[in-house]
């Protein structure tokens, strides 16, 4: 399979890139790592006469931290996040989620921005970013706006990006003091596969007393979801009946798509199992217990 | 429209004419005749087109050639350029870690990148790093052993 | 023992010294029985090995093919004018164009000539080639396809094998022509009135009487889905006309001789006007058997008069050849704790074109009841057309599908009777010389040792370690047997130069299995020369003799015998010279260490060079030996499947596994895995191990997750993003092979074959272990976590229902 001829445009600044996007409209698309786009172009599923290369724009691949949290440039590679000591120390689950994508070659080439913007319903990182309350910085010639990640996903392959807008940065605020996070990826076919589903959990407290619980799930609806209503767990002891109640809450909010990796029935079953496993693992992990 | 591209492959700078739509895999094979780089799936899943780009493994089928400009590309042809096999190649032979051999160059480059990054990987790290290189003759046990032997030899100073 | 050091040289001065593995030593021989290194190791490790994809020719055209979007449709119009007008496009070919080529038969196939080179009037599966473009480069060819317009009138598709056999089902091929190419398919008849293109029958004893008299009768239906071979190198073929206008083909095929015969039939040309060459293959596993791209690429080369190469993409690979999906219904009678009868009704989904389906239904069909003692057997095997991509042979030639059925049922029966599954199998396993269901006495039959060794390795008689939490642990075993394709033919030529170096001319294809190394070992042993003095000339139908096929675990026996006999002819010529000079009896001479000498007194003899000089008195001379190994079978009675000799030899197989099932997710974790196979003498023990483990892990994937998922005839997972094969992470934690060696009296040094043995019994062993772990019986492959969990859920529901009522 070859890619039909197109022209690669190589802007030097974000503003220039946005302008090119606006100028060419539906005839142009941003290319970040290219791992998804190149496949779709080869399969002739999509075709754009112009691809706008984000690689030549400097200052888009940073991973830095300050008092306000972590900042990851959209062009940082998935592998860079996975192996960043900064990320691993402060948000181990985030490093884990990026580290569980596809294979090392994909992670070396593909970017954070490309992953988030592609908006496939099964991606690994979004559930973790959801529980961490990440904000996405969207840039266009008119304005730079910040969108909470839970508002970024609109539907299957649909995001809040407006014409001409580029995802420039991901901002992750500091996690609540004393909280721990975990990402569980479950592949139902070969061990190497895309996820059947992914569950991210944040817990502050321990098995005896839950101060705060957050859950994010991937692969269980048309878009990644942040589970709502988890206040019910606050100040509770983590018992089997509480876990059942949480699982019920999750079950009400998800709407899994049957696919090659599991039917709707199976995904609902697995959501229950992995949500419980994630919470239990975090509860038992508390160093103060 | 074809445009000039200066590509550094195995330490040599090549001046080529390529389309923006050409993948690195196509250029390495069709223009530079580097036959160790092979298309197995076209979607980054099998690893037979693995090359090193600035020392890191990538699927050359997913990289646009033009975007590889200014990077150091290494294929298996570049490992034994002086006529002496790389210790990983030598070990793959000794440990019988190849059968049909179609996946072998990709595996060898992945192992090289792995050991360059991490000279003492755990079993899980080896499996994770190599999980994107598929072998249907399924000589995985021999390959894992070869990684361990190569690792030891490198520690003892072999290259 | 002599220490053998092998030096592998890389282009130019680079050399690497390789020490010899000490693990396996066979004292009697200096090369055979030793795990010498692969002949091709250095070129493979450097990537310099020759594949068809590396062959460039000036003016070479590239091919792209437009394929059917319908599972079944009439083609009503094709407009190719715009594509043809594109600059750089050399040819746009349709089925009608091929049919219009003078003297060309547009259909081909090894059993029936039912498959068009390009669809003629009708398409029968999604992905069927309809229009081919040859252009200056691949992109241009693909661009040109976009300009071709095709109109179809959809026809009702036949998608299910059990629907396809019903009389009211649309018939895919109203007329059929038998190919008549292979001796073992001589009984396959032409003519057609249903979708069953071949019906195999075996009748032994009186099954109905046995069912009537039985203590218990077991009835089960087992299914295995269509799947993919996934050789890492997709199919590729290059064809051109040489200076004398002969057709030259470089192809990644496992059957060079067959391809020549097929092209000769299609294009109406003498065999010597066609030359097929085969370099190294990046895997085959049965995908590259018979004609694939060669007819189309040759047609394009003939039309354009330019070299033409076609390399399939992985996506095209998926619609080119598949593994047969099978529905097997087994009914088994038991009386007094012993099996008295078995009736097998096996439906083989052969897809839109028969390909080698009839051979599979015949050769694998007759083993459908298993290698077990049972006085009454009834087998019906049906090869059935459906509107899916054609199915062919895949590592095991259909036998893994029937063993999946019968050895799952063996466990079901043993458990129901309260018998130990190992003991139950051993009690029923055929003994040496006993008759198989076909009436053929089994010979060199290491089935019982294979079962016992597997059981011993897994610690069958010892208690299992307990699992914790939601995990449950189980052990399982399975056994089975495959018979080698018979009759078949392998021809070989061996030449020796005066310096003692040797060339082997053979049409056996090296695709990773180590056939070249095997041949070199046998010839080196026979002629008493060093292993690295032997070179293999790769398949080239101009110079390498006919060979039926590189497949079916037949090469070591057949080609091994052929090269050994050919080498023996050279040895006897040399011996005659030496005997005359030394005035000794030629029978007293041996060839060893590059010398011919009197047995027991090495000083009384000559070097090979001296013997040559003595014979020819001139430098640079050669000796040539030629031999054919041809096995014969007594054709089976078409009504009863009985034959005193249906096969040349058997390869028994056993698998033992220990695994854990996560009862909350249904996930299976294989903890221990032993692949056991009877290879006869192991010519190269390390390669036997690799064949056993390689075929085992492939079938682990086929057991646990591999499946081509179709919806209305459309493949939903036709790329490696979605179709999963085992990765290094899927390898069982403890993963070993055991080579049982029951030598065959007429095998080369006692060897049989081992290429498929490790594949045969994997699926049933895993299903049996799952039942041991969690008490549920899975009868459909693949055994995905979801399938296990839904069985567990169904059981829970049933139990709840029972409790409440
Ligand atoms: C073999 C394989 C296995 C994979 N397995 C997994 C897996 O297990 N889990 C998982 O999560 N993912 C998986 N992926 C998906 C992988 O993470 C995506 O390919 C990747 O995220 C896309 O990133 P990219 O940088 O290559 O994006 P590109 O391909 O360059 O772009 C993807 C899309 O995003 C748009 N885009 C890119 N950057 C921006 C931006 N800054 N602003 C706005 N729009 C932008 C592009 O226009 C395009 O539409 C796999 C991919 C492959 C090839």
mmCIF file of N, CA, C and O in Angstrom, chain C residues 399-461:
data_model
loop_
_atom_site.group_PDB
_atom_site.id
_atom_site.type_symbol
_atom_site.label_atom_id
_atom_site.label_comp_id
_atom_site.label_asym_id
_atom_site.label_seq_id
_atom_site.Cartn_x
_atom_site.Cartn_y
_atom_site.Cartn_z
ATOM 1 N N UNK C 399 -5.518 -31.587 10.084
ATOM 2 C CA UNK C 399 -5.536 -32.531 11.209
ATOM 3 C C UNK C 399 -5.731 -31.829 12.557
ATOM 4 O O UNK C 399 -6.449 -32.357 13.413
ATOM 5 N N UNK C 400 -5.164 -30.632 12.780
ATOM 6 C CA UNK C 400 -5.449 -29.973 14.069
ATOM 7 C C UNK C 400 -6.950 -29.795 14.307
ATOM 8 O O UNK C 400 -7.418 -29.910 15.438
ATOM 9 N N UNK C 401 -7.706 -29.529 13.225
ATOM 10 C CA UNK C 401 -9.152 -29.334 13.406
ATOM 11 C C UNK C 401 -9.829 -30.633 13.843
ATOM 12 O O UNK C 401 -10.745 -30.603 14.657
ATOM 13 N N UNK C 402 -9.428 -31.783 13.264
ATOM 14 C CA UNK C 402 -10.117 -33.026 13.666
ATOM 15 C C UNK C 402 -9.630 -33.507 15.036
ATOM 16 O O UNK C 402 -10.406 -34.059 15.811
ATOM 17 N N UNK C 403 -8.364 -33.254 15.347
ATOM 18 C CA UNK C 403 -7.895 -33.647 16.689
ATOM 19 C C UNK C 403 -8.559 -32.779 17.754
ATOM 20 O O UNK C 403 -8.901 -33.253 18.840
ATOM 21 N N UNK C 404 -8.759 -31.520 17.421
ATOM 22 C CA UNK C 404 -9.502 -30.628 18.334
ATOM 23 C C UNK C 404 -10.819 -31.310 18.729
ATOM 24 O O UNK C 404 -11.205 -31.323 19.898
ATOM 25 N N UNK C 405 -11.469 -31.912 17.744
ATOM 26 C CA UNK C 405 -12.755 -32.561 18.017
ATOM 27 C C UNK C 405 -12.542 -33.886 18.760
ATOM 28 O O UNK C 405 -13.061 -34.082 19.869
ATOM 29 N N UNK C 406 -11.774 -34.804 18.183
ATOM 30 C CA UNK C 406 -11.761 -36.135 18.797
ATOM 31 C C UNK C 406 -11.019 -36.193 20.118
ATOM 32 O O UNK C 406 -11.373 -36.970 20.984
ATOM 33 N N UNK C 407 -10.010 -35.354 20.292
ATOM 34 C CA UNK C 407 -9.325 -35.480 21.576
ATOM 35 C C UNK C 407 -9.929 -34.613 22.670
ATOM 36 O O UNK C 407 -9.638 -34.797 23.850
ATOM 37 N N UNK C 408 -10.812 -33.690 22.272
ATOM 38 C CA UNK C 408 -11.656 -33.065 23.290
ATOM 39 C C UNK C 408 -12.655 -34.120 23.749
ATOM 40 O O UNK C 408 -12.911 -34.278 24.945
ATOM 41 N N UNK C 409 -13.213 -34.836 22.771
ATOM 42 C CA UNK C 409 -14.224 -35.829 23.156
ATOM 43 C C UNK C 409 -13.615 -36.986 23.957
ATOM 44 O O UNK C 409 -14.269 -37.542 24.846
ATOM 45 N N UNK C 410 -12.381 -37.343 23.672
ATOM 46 C CA UNK C 410 -11.730 -38.396 24.478
ATOM 47 C C UNK C 410 -11.766 -38.019 25.951
ATOM 48 O O UNK C 410 -12.016 -38.838 26.826
ATOM 49 N N UNK C 411 -11.502 -36.747 26.225
ATOM 50 C CA UNK C 411 -11.509 -36.288 27.611
ATOM 51 C C UNK C 411 -12.921 -36.280 28.196
ATOM 52 O O UNK C 411 -13.121 -36.657 29.343
ATOM 53 N N UNK C 412 -13.861 -35.834 27.379
ATOM 54 C CA UNK C 412 -15.256 -35.801 27.839
ATOM 55 C C UNK C 412 -15.665 -37.212 28.259
ATOM 56 O O UNK C 412 -16.255 -37.423 29.325
ATOM 57 N N UNK C 413 -15.320 -38.184 27.429
ATOM 58 C CA UNK C 413 -15.715 -39.570 27.704
ATOM 59 C C UNK C 413 -14.988 -40.094 28.946
ATOM 60 O O UNK C 413 -15.596 -40.668 29.863
ATOM 61 N N UNK C 414 -13.670 -39.873 28.985
ATOM 62 C CA UNK C 414 -12.898 -40.376 30.125
ATOM 63 C C UNK C 414 -13.465 -39.826 31.431
ATOM 64 O O UNK C 414 -13.674 -40.561 32.400
ATOM 65 N N UNK C 415 -13.742 -38.513 31.436
ATOM 66 C CA UNK C 415 -14.282 -37.905 32.655
ATOM 67 C C UNK C 415 -15.638 -38.498 33.014
ATOM 68 O O UNK C 415 -15.904 -38.778 34.183
ATOM 69 N N UNK C 416 -16.476 -38.667 31.995
ATOM 70 C CA UNK C 416 -17.816 -39.197 32.260
ATOM 71 C C UNK C 416 -17.744 -40.619 32.814
ATOM 72 O O UNK C 416 -18.578 -41.024 33.619
ATOM 73 N N UNK C 417 -16.744 -41.364 32.373
ATOM 74 C CA UNK C 417 -16.612 -42.753 32.844
ATOM 75 C C UNK C 417 -15.826 -42.830 34.148
ATOM 76 O O UNK C 417 -15.642 -43.904 34.696
ATOM 77 N N UNK C 418 -15.318 -41.689 34.586
ATOM 78 C CA UNK C 418 -14.496 -41.694 35.787
ATOM 79 C C UNK C 418 -13.127 -42.316 35.555
ATOM 80 O O UNK C 418 -12.458 -42.745 36.491
ATOM 81 N N UNK C 419 -12.715 -42.339 34.293
ATOM 82 C CA UNK C 419 -11.397 -42.903 33.978
ATOM 83 C C UNK C 419 -10.354 -41.791 33.964
ATOM 84 O O UNK C 419 -10.686 -40.621 33.766
ATOM 85 N N UNK C 420 -9.116 -42.155 34.190
ATOM 86 C CA UNK C 420 -8.033 -41.184 34.095
ATOM 87 C C UNK C 420 -7.776 -40.900 32.606
ATOM 88 O O UNK C 420 -7.585 -41.834 31.818
ATOM 89 N N UNK C 421 -7.788 -39.620 32.193
ATOM 90 C CA UNK C 421 -7.649 -39.312 30.762
ATOM 91 C C UNK C 421 -6.379 -39.892 30.125
ATOM 92 O O UNK C 421 -6.415 -40.293 28.960
ATOM 93 N N UNK C 422 -5.289 -39.938 30.868
ATOM 94 C CA UNK C 422 -4.062 -40.492 30.291
ATOM 95 C C UNK C 422 -4.199 -42.002 30.135
ATOM 96 O O UNK C 422 -3.920 -42.573 29.071
ATOM 97 N N UNK C 423 -4.671 -42.617 31.186
ATOM 98 C CA UNK C 423 -4.832 -44.078 31.152
ATOM 99 C C UNK C 423 -5.831 -44.464 30.057
ATOM 100 O O UNK C 423 -5.629 -45.433 29.320
ATOM 101 N N UNK C 424 -6.902 -43.680 29.939
ATOM 102 C CA UNK C 424 -7.941 -43.951 28.946
ATOM 103 C C UNK C 424 -7.361 -43.893 27.531
ATOM 104 O O UNK C 424 -7.635 -44.743 26.691
ATOM 105 N N UNK C 425 -6.510 -42.889 27.306
ATOM 106 C CA UNK C 425 -5.878 -42.788 25.982
ATOM 107 C C UNK C 425 -4.916 -43.942 25.752
ATOM 108 O O UNK C 425 -4.911 -44.561 24.693
ATOM 109 N N UNK C 426 -4.086 -44.213 26.746
ATOM 110 C CA UNK C 426 -3.102 -45.290 26.580
ATOM 111 C C UNK C 426 -3.806 -46.624 26.327
ATOM 112 O O UNK C 426 -3.345 -47.448 25.542
ATOM 113 N N UNK C 427 -4.928 -46.809 27.000
ATOM 114 C CA UNK C 427 -5.662 -48.070 26.836
ATOM 115 C C UNK C 427 -6.216 -48.204 25.411
ATOM 116 O O UNK C 427 -6.304 -49.310 24.883
ATOM 117 N N UNK C 428 -6.573 -47.078 24.802
ATOM 118 C CA UNK C 428 -7.142 -47.148 23.458
ATOM 119 C C UNK C 428 -6.125 -46.930 22.344
ATOM 120 O O UNK C 428 -6.419 -47.182 21.174
ATOM 121 N N UNK C 429 -4.937 -46.426 22.683
ATOM 122 C CA UNK C 429 -3.954 -46.089 21.644
ATOM 123 C C UNK C 429 -3.552 -47.338 20.868
ATOM 124 O O UNK C 429 -3.318 -48.398 21.445
ATOM 125 N N UNK C 430 -3.453 -47.187 19.559
ATOM 126 C CA UNK C 430 -3.083 -48.317 18.709
ATOM 127 C C UNK C 430 -1.655 -48.756 19.011
ATOM 128 O O UNK C 430 -0.768 -47.931 19.223
ATOM 129 N N UNK C 431 -1.457 -50.058 19.016
ATOM 130 C CA UNK C 431 -0.115 -50.606 19.181
ATOM 131 C C UNK C 431 0.529 -50.812 17.816
ATOM 132 O O UNK C 431 -0.163 -50.893 16.798
ATOM 133 N N UNK C 432 1.824 -50.920 17.821
ATOM 134 C CA UNK C 432 2.592 -51.195 16.609
ATOM 135 C C UNK C 432 1.951 -52.372 15.849
ATOM 136 O O UNK C 432 1.659 -53.424 16.428
ATOM 137 N N UNK C 433 1.676 -52.131 14.561
ATOM 138 C CA UNK C 433 1.153 -53.216 13.733
ATOM 139 C C UNK C 433 -0.365 -53.341 13.738
ATOM 140 O O UNK C 433 -0.940 -54.023 12.885
ATOM 141 N N UNK C 434 -1.034 -52.680 14.664
ATOM 142 C CA UNK C 434 -2.493 -52.742 14.697
ATOM 143 C C UNK C 434 -3.070 -51.908 13.553
ATOM 144 O O UNK C 434 -2.444 -50.937 13.115
ATOM 145 N N UNK C 435 -4.278 -52.242 13.141
ATOM 146 C CA UNK C 435 -4.851 -51.541 11.988
ATOM 147 C C UNK C 435 -5.504 -50.231 12.389
ATOM 148 O O UNK C 435 -6.240 -50.160 13.371
ATOM 149 N N UNK C 436 -5.227 -49.199 11.617
ATOM 150 C CA UNK C 436 -5.899 -47.905 11.736
ATOM 151 C C UNK C 436 -7.321 -48.077 11.185
ATOM 152 O O UNK C 436 -7.655 -49.108 10.620
ATOM 153 N N UNK C 437 -8.153 -47.047 11.343
ATOM 154 C CA UNK C 437 -9.540 -47.132 10.853
ATOM 155 C C UNK C 437 -9.619 -47.471 9.364
ATOM 156 O O UNK C 437 -10.594 -48.031 8.886
ATOM 157 N N UNK C 438 -8.563 -47.141 8.641
ATOM 158 C CA UNK C 438 -8.537 -47.413 7.202
ATOM 159 C C UNK C 438 -8.167 -48.859 6.896
ATOM 160 O O UNK C 438 -8.151 -49.259 5.737
ATOM 161 N N UNK C 439 -7.804 -49.603 7.926
ATOM 162 C CA UNK C 439 -7.339 -50.964 7.704
ATOM 163 C C UNK C 439 -5.834 -51.059 7.515
ATOM 164 O O UNK C 439 -5.281 -52.143 7.362
ATOM 165 N N UNK C 440 -5.156 -49.911 7.518
ATOM 166 C CA UNK C 440 -3.698 -49.903 7.349
ATOM 167 C C UNK C 440 -3.006 -50.170 8.687
ATOM 168 O O UNK C 440 -3.277 -49.461 9.664
ATOM 169 N N UNK C 441 -2.129 -51.180 8.755
ATOM 170 C CA UNK C 441 -1.404 -51.390 10.018
ATOM 171 C C UNK C 441 -0.441 -50.229 10.275
ATOM 172 O O UNK C 441 0.218 -49.762 9.346
ATOM 173 N N UNK C 442 -0.395 -49.763 11.523
ATOM 174 C CA UNK C 442 0.508 -48.644 11.808
ATOM 175 C C UNK C 442 1.919 -49.171 12.073
ATOM 176 O O UNK C 442 2.091 -50.214 12.679
ATOM 177 N N UNK C 443 2.895 -48.424 11.570
ATOM 178 C CA UNK C 443 4.302 -48.814 11.734
ATOM 179 C C UNK C 443 5.079 -47.640 12.311
ATOM 180 O O UNK C 443 4.749 -46.492 12.023
ATOM 181 N N UNK C 444 6.146 -47.942 13.033
ATOM 182 C CA UNK C 444 7.000 -46.904 13.641
ATOM 183 C C UNK C 444 6.109 -45.875 14.313
ATOM 184 O O UNK C 444 6.128 -44.693 13.994
ATOM 185 N N UNK C 445 5.308 -46.333 15.242
ATOM 186 C CA UNK C 445 4.182 -45.562 15.751
ATOM 187 C C UNK C 445 4.411 -45.218 17.211
ATOM 188 O O UNK C 445 4.027 -45.952 18.116
ATOM 189 N N UNK C 446 5.061 -44.082 17.452
ATOM 190 C CA UNK C 446 5.413 -43.731 18.836
ATOM 191 C C UNK C 446 4.322 -43.003 19.583
ATOM 192 O O UNK C 446 4.600 -42.044 20.305
ATOM 193 N N UNK C 447 3.091 -43.443 19.438
ATOM 194 C CA UNK C 447 1.992 -42.724 20.095
ATOM 195 C C UNK C 447 2.014 -42.917 21.608
ATOM 196 O O UNK C 447 1.945 -41.951 22.369
ATOM 197 N N UNK C 448 2.114 -44.168 22.029
ATOM 198 C CA UNK C 448 2.099 -44.406 23.478
ATOM 199 C C UNK C 448 3.282 -43.725 24.173
ATOM 200 O O UNK C 448 3.089 -43.079 25.203
ATOM 201 N N UNK C 449 4.499 -43.858 23.631
ATOM 202 C CA UNK C 449 5.593 -43.113 24.274
ATOM 203 C C UNK C 449 5.335 -41.607 24.313
ATOM 204 O O UNK C 449 5.665 -40.951 25.302
ATOM 205 N N UNK C 450 4.728 -41.077 23.266
ATOM 206 C CA UNK C 450 4.461 -39.633 23.261
ATOM 207 C C UNK C 450 3.505 -39.270 24.389
ATOM 208 O O UNK C 450 3.727 -38.294 25.124
ATOM 209 N N UNK C 451 2.451 -40.055 24.555
ATOM 210 C CA UNK C 451 1.482 -39.766 25.623
ATOM 211 C C UNK C 451 2.163 -39.889 26.989
ATOM 212 O O UNK C 451 2.025 -39.021 27.852
ATOM 213 N N UNK C 452 2.912 -40.956 27.156
ATOM 214 C CA UNK C 452 3.547 -41.184 28.459
ATOM 215 C C UNK C 452 4.558 -40.095 28.794
ATOM 216 O O UNK C 452 4.616 -39.607 29.923
ATOM 217 N N UNK C 453 5.342 -39.714 27.794
ATOM 218 C CA UNK C 453 6.350 -38.680 28.045
ATOM 219 C C UNK C 453 5.695 -37.351 28.396
ATOM 220 O O UNK C 453 6.158 -36.611 29.272
ATOM 221 N N UNK C 454 4.599 -37.047 27.711
ATOM 222 C CA UNK C 454 3.886 -35.792 27.999
ATOM 223 C C UNK C 454 3.339 -35.817 29.424
ATOM 224 O O UNK C 454 3.469 -34.835 30.169
ATOM 225 N N UNK C 455 2.744 -36.936 29.788
ATOM 226 C CA UNK C 455 2.146 -37.058 31.125
ATOM 227 C C UNK C 455 3.216 -36.940 32.210
ATOM 228 O O UNK C 455 3.044 -36.252 33.222
ATOM 229 N N UNK C 456 4.330 -37.595 31.959
ATOM 230 C CA UNK C 456 5.426 -37.569 32.913
ATOM 231 C C UNK C 456 5.962 -36.140 33.082
ATOM 232 O O UNK C 456 6.183 -35.669 34.197
ATOM 233 N N UNK C 457 6.130 -35.455 31.958
ATOM 234 C CA UNK C 457 6.705 -34.103 32.002
ATOM 235 C C UNK C 457 5.832 -33.148 32.810
ATOM 236 O O UNK C 457 6.342 -32.309 33.552
ATOM 237 N N UNK C 458 4.530 -33.284 32.685
ATOM 238 C CA UNK C 458 3.637 -32.340 33.366
ATOM 239 C C UNK C 458 3.407 -32.773 34.812
ATOM 240 O O UNK C 458 2.794 -32.042 35.605
ATOM 241 N N UNK C 459 3.922 -33.926 35.171
ATOM 242 C CA UNK C 459 3.731 -34.421 36.537
ATOM 243 C C UNK C 459 2.304 -34.886 36.768
ATOM 244 O O UNK C 459 1.688 -34.600 37.794
ATOM 245 N N UNK C 460 1.783 -35.602 35.800
ATOM 246 C CA UNK C 460 0.380 -36.010 35.803
ATOM 247 C C UNK C 460 -0.033 -36.710 37.092
ATOM 248 O O UNK C 460 -1.123 -36.486 37.614
ATOM 249 N N UNK C 461 0.861 -37.544 37.623
ATOM 250 C CA UNK C 461 0.473 -38.333 38.795
ATOM 251 C C UNK C 461 0.697 -37.565 40.102
ATOM 252 O O UNK C 461 0.329 -38.030 41.163
#
